[in-house]
Short mmCIF file of C-alpha atoms in Angstrom, two decimals:
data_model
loop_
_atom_site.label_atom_id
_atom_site.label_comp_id
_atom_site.label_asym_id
_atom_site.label_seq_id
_atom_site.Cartn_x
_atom_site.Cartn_y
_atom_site.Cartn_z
CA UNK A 1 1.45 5.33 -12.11
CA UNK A 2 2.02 7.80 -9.32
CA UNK A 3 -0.96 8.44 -7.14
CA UNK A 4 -2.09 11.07 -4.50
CA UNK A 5 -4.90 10.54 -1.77
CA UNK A 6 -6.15 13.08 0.41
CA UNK A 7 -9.60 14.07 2.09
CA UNK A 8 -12.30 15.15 -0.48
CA UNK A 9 -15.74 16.59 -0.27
CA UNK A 10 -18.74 14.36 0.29
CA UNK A 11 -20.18 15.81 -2.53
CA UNK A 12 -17.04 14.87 -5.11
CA UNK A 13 -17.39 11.29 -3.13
CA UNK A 14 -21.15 10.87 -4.35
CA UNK A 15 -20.20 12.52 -7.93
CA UNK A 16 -17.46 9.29 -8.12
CA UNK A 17 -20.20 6.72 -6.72
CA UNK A 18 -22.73 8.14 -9.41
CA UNK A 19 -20.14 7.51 -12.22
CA UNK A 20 -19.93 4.32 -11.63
CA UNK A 21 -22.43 1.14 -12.79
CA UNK A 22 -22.42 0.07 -8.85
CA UNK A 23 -20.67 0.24 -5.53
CA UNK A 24 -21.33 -1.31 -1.69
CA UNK A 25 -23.92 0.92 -0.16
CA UNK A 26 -21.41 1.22 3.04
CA UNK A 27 -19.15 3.03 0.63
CA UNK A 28 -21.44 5.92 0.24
CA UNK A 29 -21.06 9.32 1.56
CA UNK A 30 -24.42 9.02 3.56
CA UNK A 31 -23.09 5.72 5.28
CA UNK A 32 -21.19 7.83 7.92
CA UNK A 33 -24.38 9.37 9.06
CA UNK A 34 -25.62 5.94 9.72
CA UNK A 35 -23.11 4.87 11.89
CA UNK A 36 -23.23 8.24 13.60
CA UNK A 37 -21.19 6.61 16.84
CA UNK A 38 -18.20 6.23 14.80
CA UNK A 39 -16.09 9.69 12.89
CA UNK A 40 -15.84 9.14 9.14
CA UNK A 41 -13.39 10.81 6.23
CA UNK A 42 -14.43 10.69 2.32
CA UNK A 43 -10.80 9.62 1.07
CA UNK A 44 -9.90 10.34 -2.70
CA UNK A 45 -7.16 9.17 -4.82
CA UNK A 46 -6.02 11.24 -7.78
CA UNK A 47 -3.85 10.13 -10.72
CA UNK A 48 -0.96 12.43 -12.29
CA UNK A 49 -3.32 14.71 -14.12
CA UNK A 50 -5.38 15.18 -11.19
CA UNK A 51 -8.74 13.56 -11.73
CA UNK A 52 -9.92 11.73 -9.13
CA UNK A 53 -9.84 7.54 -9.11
CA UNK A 54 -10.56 6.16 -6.51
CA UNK A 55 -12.77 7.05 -2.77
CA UNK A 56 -13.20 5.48 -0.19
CA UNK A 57 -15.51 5.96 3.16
CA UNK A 58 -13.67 5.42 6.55
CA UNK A 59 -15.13 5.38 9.73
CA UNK A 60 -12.85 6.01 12.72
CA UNK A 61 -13.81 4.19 16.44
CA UNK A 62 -11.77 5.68 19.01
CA UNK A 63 -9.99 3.33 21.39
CA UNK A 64 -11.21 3.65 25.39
CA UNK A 65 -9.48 6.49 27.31
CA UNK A 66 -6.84 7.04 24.22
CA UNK A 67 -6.95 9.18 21.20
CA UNK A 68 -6.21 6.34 18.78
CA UNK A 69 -8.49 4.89 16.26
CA UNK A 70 -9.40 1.75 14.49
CA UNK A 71 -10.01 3.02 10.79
CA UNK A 72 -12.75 1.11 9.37
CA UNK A 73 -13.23 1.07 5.46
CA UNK A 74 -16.43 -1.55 5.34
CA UNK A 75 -17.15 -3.37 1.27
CA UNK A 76 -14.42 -0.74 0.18
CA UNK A 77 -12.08 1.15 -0.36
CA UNK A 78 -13.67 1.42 -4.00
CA UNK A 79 -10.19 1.57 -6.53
CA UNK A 80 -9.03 -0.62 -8.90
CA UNK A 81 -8.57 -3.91 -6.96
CA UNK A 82 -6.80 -5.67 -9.69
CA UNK A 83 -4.19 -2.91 -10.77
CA UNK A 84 -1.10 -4.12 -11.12
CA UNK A 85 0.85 -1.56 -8.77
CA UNK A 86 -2.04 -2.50 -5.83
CA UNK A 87 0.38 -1.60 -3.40
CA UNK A 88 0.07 2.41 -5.21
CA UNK A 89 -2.93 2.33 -3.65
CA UNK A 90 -3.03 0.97 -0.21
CA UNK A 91 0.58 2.25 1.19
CA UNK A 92 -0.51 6.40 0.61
CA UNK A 93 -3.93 5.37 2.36
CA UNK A 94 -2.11 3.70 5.28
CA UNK A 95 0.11 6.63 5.79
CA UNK A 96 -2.85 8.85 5.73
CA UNK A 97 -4.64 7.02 8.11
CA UNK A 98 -1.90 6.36 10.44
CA UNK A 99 -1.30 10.73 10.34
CA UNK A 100 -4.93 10.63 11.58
CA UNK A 101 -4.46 9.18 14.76
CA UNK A 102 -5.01 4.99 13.52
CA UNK A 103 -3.38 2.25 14.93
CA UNK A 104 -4.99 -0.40 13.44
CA UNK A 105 -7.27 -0.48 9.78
CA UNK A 106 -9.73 -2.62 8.78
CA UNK A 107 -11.25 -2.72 5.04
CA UNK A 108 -13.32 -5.56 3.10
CA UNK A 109 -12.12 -5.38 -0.75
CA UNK A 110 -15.26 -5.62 -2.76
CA UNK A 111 -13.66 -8.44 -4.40
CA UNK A 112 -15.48 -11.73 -5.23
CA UNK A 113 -13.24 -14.96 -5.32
CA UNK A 114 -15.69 -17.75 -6.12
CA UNK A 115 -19.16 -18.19 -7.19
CA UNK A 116 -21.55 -21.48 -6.77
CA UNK A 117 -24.63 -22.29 -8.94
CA UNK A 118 -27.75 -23.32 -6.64
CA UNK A 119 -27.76 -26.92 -8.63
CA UNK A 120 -23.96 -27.33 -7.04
CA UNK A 121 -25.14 -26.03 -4.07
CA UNK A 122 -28.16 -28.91 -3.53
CA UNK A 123 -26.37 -31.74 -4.61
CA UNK A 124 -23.75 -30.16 -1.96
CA UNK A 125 -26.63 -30.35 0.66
CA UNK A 126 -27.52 -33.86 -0.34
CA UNK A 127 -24.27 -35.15 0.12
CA UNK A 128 -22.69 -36.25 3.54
CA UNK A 129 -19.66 -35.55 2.73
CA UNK A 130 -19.76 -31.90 2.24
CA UNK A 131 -20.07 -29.87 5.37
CA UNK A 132 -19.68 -26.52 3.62
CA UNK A 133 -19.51 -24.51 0.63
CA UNK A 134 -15.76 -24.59 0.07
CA UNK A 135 -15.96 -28.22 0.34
CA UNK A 136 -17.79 -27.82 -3.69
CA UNK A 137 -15.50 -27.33 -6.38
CA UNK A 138 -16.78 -23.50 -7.56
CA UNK A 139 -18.72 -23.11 -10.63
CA UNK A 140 -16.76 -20.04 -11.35
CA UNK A 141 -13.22 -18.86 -9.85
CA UNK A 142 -11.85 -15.38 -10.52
CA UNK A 143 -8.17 -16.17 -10.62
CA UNK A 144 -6.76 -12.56 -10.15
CA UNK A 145 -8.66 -12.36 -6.50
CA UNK A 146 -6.07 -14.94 -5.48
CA UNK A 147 -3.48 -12.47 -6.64
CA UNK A 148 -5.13 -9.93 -4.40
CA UNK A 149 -4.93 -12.07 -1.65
CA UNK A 150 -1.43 -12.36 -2.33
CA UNK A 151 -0.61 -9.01 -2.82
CA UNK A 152 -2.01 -8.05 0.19
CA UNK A 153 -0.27 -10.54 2.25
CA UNK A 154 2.86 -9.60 1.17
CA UNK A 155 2.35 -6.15 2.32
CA UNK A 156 1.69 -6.94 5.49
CA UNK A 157 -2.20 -7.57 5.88
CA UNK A 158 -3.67 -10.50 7.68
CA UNK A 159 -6.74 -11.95 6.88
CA UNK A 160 -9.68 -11.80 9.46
CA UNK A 161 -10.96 -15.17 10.80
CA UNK A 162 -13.69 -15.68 8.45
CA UNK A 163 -15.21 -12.65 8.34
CA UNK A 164 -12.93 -10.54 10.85
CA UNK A 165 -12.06 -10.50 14.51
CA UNK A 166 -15.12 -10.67 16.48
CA UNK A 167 -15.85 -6.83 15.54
CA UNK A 168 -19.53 -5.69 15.90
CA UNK A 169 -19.54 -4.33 12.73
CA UNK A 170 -18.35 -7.25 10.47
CA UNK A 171 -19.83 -8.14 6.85
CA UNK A 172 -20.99 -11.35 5.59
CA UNK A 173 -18.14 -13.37 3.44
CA UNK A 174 -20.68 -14.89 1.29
CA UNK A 175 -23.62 -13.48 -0.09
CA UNK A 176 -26.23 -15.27 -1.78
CA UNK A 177 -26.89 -12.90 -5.27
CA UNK A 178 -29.36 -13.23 -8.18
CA UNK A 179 -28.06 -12.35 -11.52
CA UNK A 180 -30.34 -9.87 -13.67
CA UNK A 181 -28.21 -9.08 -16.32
CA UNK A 182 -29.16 -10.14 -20.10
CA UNK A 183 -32.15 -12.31 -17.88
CA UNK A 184 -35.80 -12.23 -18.69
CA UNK A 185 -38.17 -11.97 -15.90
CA UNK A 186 -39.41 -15.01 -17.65
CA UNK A 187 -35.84 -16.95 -16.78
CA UNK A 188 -35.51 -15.68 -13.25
CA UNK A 189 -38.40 -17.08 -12.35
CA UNK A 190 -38.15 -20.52 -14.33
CA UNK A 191 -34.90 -20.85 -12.48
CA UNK A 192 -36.98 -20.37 -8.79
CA UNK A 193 -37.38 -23.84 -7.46
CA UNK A 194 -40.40 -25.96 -7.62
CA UNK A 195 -41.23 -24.63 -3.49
CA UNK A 196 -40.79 -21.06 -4.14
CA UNK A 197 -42.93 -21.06 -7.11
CA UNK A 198 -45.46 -22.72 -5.63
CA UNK A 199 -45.13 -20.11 -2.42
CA UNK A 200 -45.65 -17.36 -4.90
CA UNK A 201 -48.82 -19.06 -6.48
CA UNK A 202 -50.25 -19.62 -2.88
CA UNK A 203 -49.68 -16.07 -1.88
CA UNK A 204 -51.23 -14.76 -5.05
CA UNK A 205 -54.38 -17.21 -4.79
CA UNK A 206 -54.75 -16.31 -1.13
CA UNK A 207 -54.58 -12.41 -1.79
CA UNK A 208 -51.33 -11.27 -0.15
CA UNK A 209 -50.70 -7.61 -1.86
CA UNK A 210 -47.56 -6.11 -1.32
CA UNK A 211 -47.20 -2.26 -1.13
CA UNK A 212 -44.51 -0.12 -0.58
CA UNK A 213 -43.91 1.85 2.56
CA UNK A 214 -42.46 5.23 4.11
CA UNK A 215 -40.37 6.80 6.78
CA UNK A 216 -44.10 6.96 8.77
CA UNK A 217 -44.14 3.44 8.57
CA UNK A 218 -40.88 2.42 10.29
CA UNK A 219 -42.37 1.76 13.84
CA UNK A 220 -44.64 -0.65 11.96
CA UNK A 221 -41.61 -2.52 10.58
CA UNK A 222 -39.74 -1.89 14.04
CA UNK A 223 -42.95 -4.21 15.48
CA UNK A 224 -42.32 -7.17 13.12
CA UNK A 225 -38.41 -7.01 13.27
CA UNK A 226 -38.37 -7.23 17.03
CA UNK A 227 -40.92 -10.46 16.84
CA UNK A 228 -38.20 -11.98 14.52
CA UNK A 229 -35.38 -11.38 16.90
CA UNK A 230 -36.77 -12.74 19.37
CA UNK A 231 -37.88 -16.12 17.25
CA UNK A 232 -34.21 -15.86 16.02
CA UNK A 233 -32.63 -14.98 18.99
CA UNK A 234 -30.71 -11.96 18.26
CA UNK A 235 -30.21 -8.12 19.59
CA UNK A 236 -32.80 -5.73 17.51
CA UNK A 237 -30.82 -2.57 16.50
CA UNK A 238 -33.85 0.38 18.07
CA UNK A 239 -36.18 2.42 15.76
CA UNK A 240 -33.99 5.07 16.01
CA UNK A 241 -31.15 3.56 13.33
CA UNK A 242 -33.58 2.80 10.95
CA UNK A 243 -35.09 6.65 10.98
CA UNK A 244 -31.51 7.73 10.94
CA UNK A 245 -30.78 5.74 8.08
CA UNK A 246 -33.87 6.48 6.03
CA UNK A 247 -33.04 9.96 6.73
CA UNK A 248 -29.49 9.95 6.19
CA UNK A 249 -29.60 7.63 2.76
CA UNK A 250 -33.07 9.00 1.32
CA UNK A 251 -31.60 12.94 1.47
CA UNK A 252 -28.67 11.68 -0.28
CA UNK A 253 -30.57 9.75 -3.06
CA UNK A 254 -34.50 9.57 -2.81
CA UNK A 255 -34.09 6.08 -3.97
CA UNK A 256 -31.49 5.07 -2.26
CA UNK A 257 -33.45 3.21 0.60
CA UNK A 258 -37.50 1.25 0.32
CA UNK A 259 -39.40 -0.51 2.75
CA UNK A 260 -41.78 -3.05 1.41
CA UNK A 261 -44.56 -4.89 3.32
CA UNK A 262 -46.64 -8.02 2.83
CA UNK A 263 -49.88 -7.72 3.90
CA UNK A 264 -53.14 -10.14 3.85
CA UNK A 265 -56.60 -9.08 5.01
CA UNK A 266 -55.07 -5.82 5.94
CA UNK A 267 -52.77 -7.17 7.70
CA UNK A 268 -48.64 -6.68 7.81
CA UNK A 269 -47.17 -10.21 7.74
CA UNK A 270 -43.82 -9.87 6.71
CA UNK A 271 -41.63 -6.91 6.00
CA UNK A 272 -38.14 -5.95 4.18
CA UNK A 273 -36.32 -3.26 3.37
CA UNK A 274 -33.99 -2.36 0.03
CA UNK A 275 -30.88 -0.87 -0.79
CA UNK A 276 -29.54 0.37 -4.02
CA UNK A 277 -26.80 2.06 -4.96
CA UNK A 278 -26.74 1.82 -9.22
CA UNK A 279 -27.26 -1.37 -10.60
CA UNK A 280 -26.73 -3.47 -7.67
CA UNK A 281 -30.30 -3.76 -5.17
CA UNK A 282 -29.88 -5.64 -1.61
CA UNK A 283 -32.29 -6.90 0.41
CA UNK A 284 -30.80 -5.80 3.72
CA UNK A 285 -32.96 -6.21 6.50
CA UNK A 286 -36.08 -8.83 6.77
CA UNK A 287 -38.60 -9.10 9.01
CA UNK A 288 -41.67 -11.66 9.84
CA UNK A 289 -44.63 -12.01 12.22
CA UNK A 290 -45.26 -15.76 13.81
CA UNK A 291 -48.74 -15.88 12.33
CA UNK A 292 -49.83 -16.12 8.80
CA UNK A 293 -46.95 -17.93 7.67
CA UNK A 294 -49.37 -20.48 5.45
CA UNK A 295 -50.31 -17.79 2.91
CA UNK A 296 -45.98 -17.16 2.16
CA UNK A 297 -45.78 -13.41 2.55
CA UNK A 298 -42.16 -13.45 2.41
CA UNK A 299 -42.20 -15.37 -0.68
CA UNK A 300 -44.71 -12.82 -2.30
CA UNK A 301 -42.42 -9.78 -1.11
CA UNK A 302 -38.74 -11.37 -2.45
CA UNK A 303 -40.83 -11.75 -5.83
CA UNK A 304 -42.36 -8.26 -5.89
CA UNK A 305 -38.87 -6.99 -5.03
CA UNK A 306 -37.04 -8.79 -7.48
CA UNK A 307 -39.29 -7.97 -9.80
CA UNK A 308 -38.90 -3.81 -9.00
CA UNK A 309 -34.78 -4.41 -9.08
CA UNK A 310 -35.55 -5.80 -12.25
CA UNK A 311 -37.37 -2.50 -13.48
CA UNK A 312 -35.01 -0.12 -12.60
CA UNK A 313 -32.04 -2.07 -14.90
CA UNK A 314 -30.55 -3.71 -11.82
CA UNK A 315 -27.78 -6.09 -12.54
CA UNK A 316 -27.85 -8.23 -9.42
CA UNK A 317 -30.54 -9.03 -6.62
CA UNK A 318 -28.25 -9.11 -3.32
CA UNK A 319 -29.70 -11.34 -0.69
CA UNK A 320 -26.92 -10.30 1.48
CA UNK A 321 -25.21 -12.43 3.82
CA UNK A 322 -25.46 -16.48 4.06
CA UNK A 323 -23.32 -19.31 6.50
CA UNK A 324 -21.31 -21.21 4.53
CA UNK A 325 -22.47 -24.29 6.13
CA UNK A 326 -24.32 -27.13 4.38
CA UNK A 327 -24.88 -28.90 7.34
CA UNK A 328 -28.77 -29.43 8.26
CA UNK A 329 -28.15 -29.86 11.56
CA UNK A 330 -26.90 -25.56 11.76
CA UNK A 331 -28.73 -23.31 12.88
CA UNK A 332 -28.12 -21.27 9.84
CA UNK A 333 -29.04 -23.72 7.67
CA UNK A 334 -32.90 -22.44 7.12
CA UNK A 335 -31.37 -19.24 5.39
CA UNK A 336 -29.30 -20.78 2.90
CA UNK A 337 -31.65 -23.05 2.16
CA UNK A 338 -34.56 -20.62 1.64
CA UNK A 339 -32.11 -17.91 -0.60
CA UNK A 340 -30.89 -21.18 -2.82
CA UNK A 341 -34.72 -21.59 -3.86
CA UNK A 342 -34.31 -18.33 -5.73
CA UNK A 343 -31.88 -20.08 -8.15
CA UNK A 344 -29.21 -17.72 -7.79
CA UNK A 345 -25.52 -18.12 -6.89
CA UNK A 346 -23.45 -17.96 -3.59
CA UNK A 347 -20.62 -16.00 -3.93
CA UNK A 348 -17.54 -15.80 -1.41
CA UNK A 349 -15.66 -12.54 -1.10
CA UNK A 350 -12.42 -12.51 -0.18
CA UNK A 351 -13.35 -11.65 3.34
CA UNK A 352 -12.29 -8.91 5.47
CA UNK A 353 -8.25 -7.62 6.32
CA UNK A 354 -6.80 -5.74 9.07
CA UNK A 355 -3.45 -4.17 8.91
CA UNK A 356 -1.76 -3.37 12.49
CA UNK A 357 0.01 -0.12 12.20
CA UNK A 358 0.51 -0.68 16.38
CA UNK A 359 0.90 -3.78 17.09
CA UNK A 360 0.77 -3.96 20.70
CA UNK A 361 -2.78 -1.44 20.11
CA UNK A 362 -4.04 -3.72 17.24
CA UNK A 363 -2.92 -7.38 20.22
CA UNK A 364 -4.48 -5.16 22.78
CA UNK A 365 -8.19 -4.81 20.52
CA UNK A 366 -8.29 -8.27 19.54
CA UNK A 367 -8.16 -9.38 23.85
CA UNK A 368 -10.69 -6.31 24.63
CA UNK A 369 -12.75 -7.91 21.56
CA UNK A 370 -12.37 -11.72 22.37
CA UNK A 371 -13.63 -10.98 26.05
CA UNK A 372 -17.04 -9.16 24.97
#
């Protein structure tokens, strides 16, 4: 099968993204204008009768002082992973992006390679011996990702260390994911552990209500995210990205983007915000106050979520990214162990893959990168 890429409209991107029953939200057209430091192309491939295939988003970071870029293609590009001429694919998109200027790319294939079943993943926790989740045998293995992963190698792509080379814009390898397809409400919440069930009864008893929210209401989430960075000690991204992406995703789909809040006694305890791109909703960004933690608002406002995903025929819950560490002793630990109380799965993807089309460019990055 002979295939053609070249640049396409954003609007034939979306059309492509529409057709389909999901993609990765950083694969949509509207992406780019979130990560407005970085230049982006819509890329589409086209079989022999000329309908389009394949797309994929790529977001160009120029190097310092030269006009050479690292091409960035982040959860994508979305084609036909498991096709058995793979290499169709990939080598006209490498040529293409090393005619625009690219001397290094960097894509994650949407591609999941194992999946583990909260039960596995407690007796995991339980036992000394396992220090993390590759250490469990998988409740489910998808056996053509390892031919991917071979494929791939053999043309020349090397695997990022876990989840890339230090780069600031690098996406979880595991996810932790509730299932919603051919479920009852009734059997996602059965499956919730004995805690989080409990959570959601206390919340309910105490009066938590959980409402929806608007682009008005950012600074209000802005106030509650930057309390949880600094309890979590990490770098807030500023009000400004979250307009911009409310803006930028919202005009391309009004549904694209929600922000939800927990509230008791009139006040905001907790807040999140949503993603959804077809059947597949994430829960992308979280935030919590230090106070009113007794009455579980976050609790309240995963179950309220879950239960809109639900109504709009989502197939999967994402609870975005998780450590694959089992070890109570990590400071990651806390997360894992509150998104395996939902009963879901953890599922590993097979991570992200750079290809150096300059090597001493792409050696060069990885020093600039490793001294940051």
């Amino acid at each position: 099968m002979s295939l053609t890429l070249r640049t396409i409209s954003r609007e034939q991107h979306l059309a492509f993204i529409q057709s389909l029953p999901a993609a990765s939200h950083m694969q949509v057209p509207a992406w780019a204008d979130v990560k407005a430091e970085w230049r982006s192309e819509n890329l589409g491939w086209f079989d022999k009768s000329g309908h389009l295939v394949g797309v994929g988003l790529v977001l160009y970071r120029q190097l310092p002082k030269i006009k050479r870029y690292l091409a960035y293609l982040p959860e994508g590009p979305v084609i036909n992973w498991y096709a058995p001429n793979l290499d169709d694919w990939i080598q006209p998109m490498l040529a293409h992006l090393k005619q625009q200027g690219a001397f290094s790319v960097k894509m994650g294939p949407p591609v999941i390679i194992r999946r583990w079943n909260a039960d596995t993943i407690k007796r995991g926790i339980q036992d000394p011996d396992v220090k993390r989740l590759r250490d469990l045998q998988a409740d489910y293995i998808e056996p053509r990702a390892f031919e991917v992963s071979d494929k791939l190698r053999r043309m020349g792509w090397q695997q990022g260390e876990d989840g890339g080379a230090g780069f600031g814009d690098v996406q979880p390898r595991y996810v932790y994911q509730v299932p919603l397809a051919n479920r009852s409400l009734e059997e996602v919440h059965k499956n919730f552990n004995q805690l989080w069930r409990r959570n959601i009864k206390k919340a309910e008893k105490a009066g938590v209500e959980v409402v929806q929210g608007g682009y008005q209401d950012l600074p209000e989430w802005q106030r509650l995210y930057e309390i949880t960075a600094v309890r979590d000690r990490f770098r807030p991204r500023p009000l400004s990205y979250f307009q911009r992406m409310w803006t930028a995703l919202n005009t391309e789909d009004p549904n694209r983007m929600r922000l939800y809040f927990a509230r008791h006694n009139g006040v905001n305890l907790s807040a999140a915000t949503m993603l959804i791109v077809g059947g597949h909703v994430w829960y992308s960004y979280g935030a919590s106050d230090n106070i009113g933690r007794e009455v579980r608002p976050s609790n309240a406002m995963q179950w309220r979520m879950l239960r809109d995903a639900y109504a709009m025929g989502a197939t999967v819950y994402d609870l975005r990214g998780i450590s694959d560490s089992l070890d109570e002793t990590d400071h990651l630990f806390g997360l894992i162990q509150f998104k395996v109380g939902t009963g879901g799965q953890a599922a590993e993807y097979l991570g992200e893959w750079d290809f150096p089309l300059n090597k001493l460019l792409h050696k060069a990055l990885d020093i600039y990168m490793s001294r940051r």
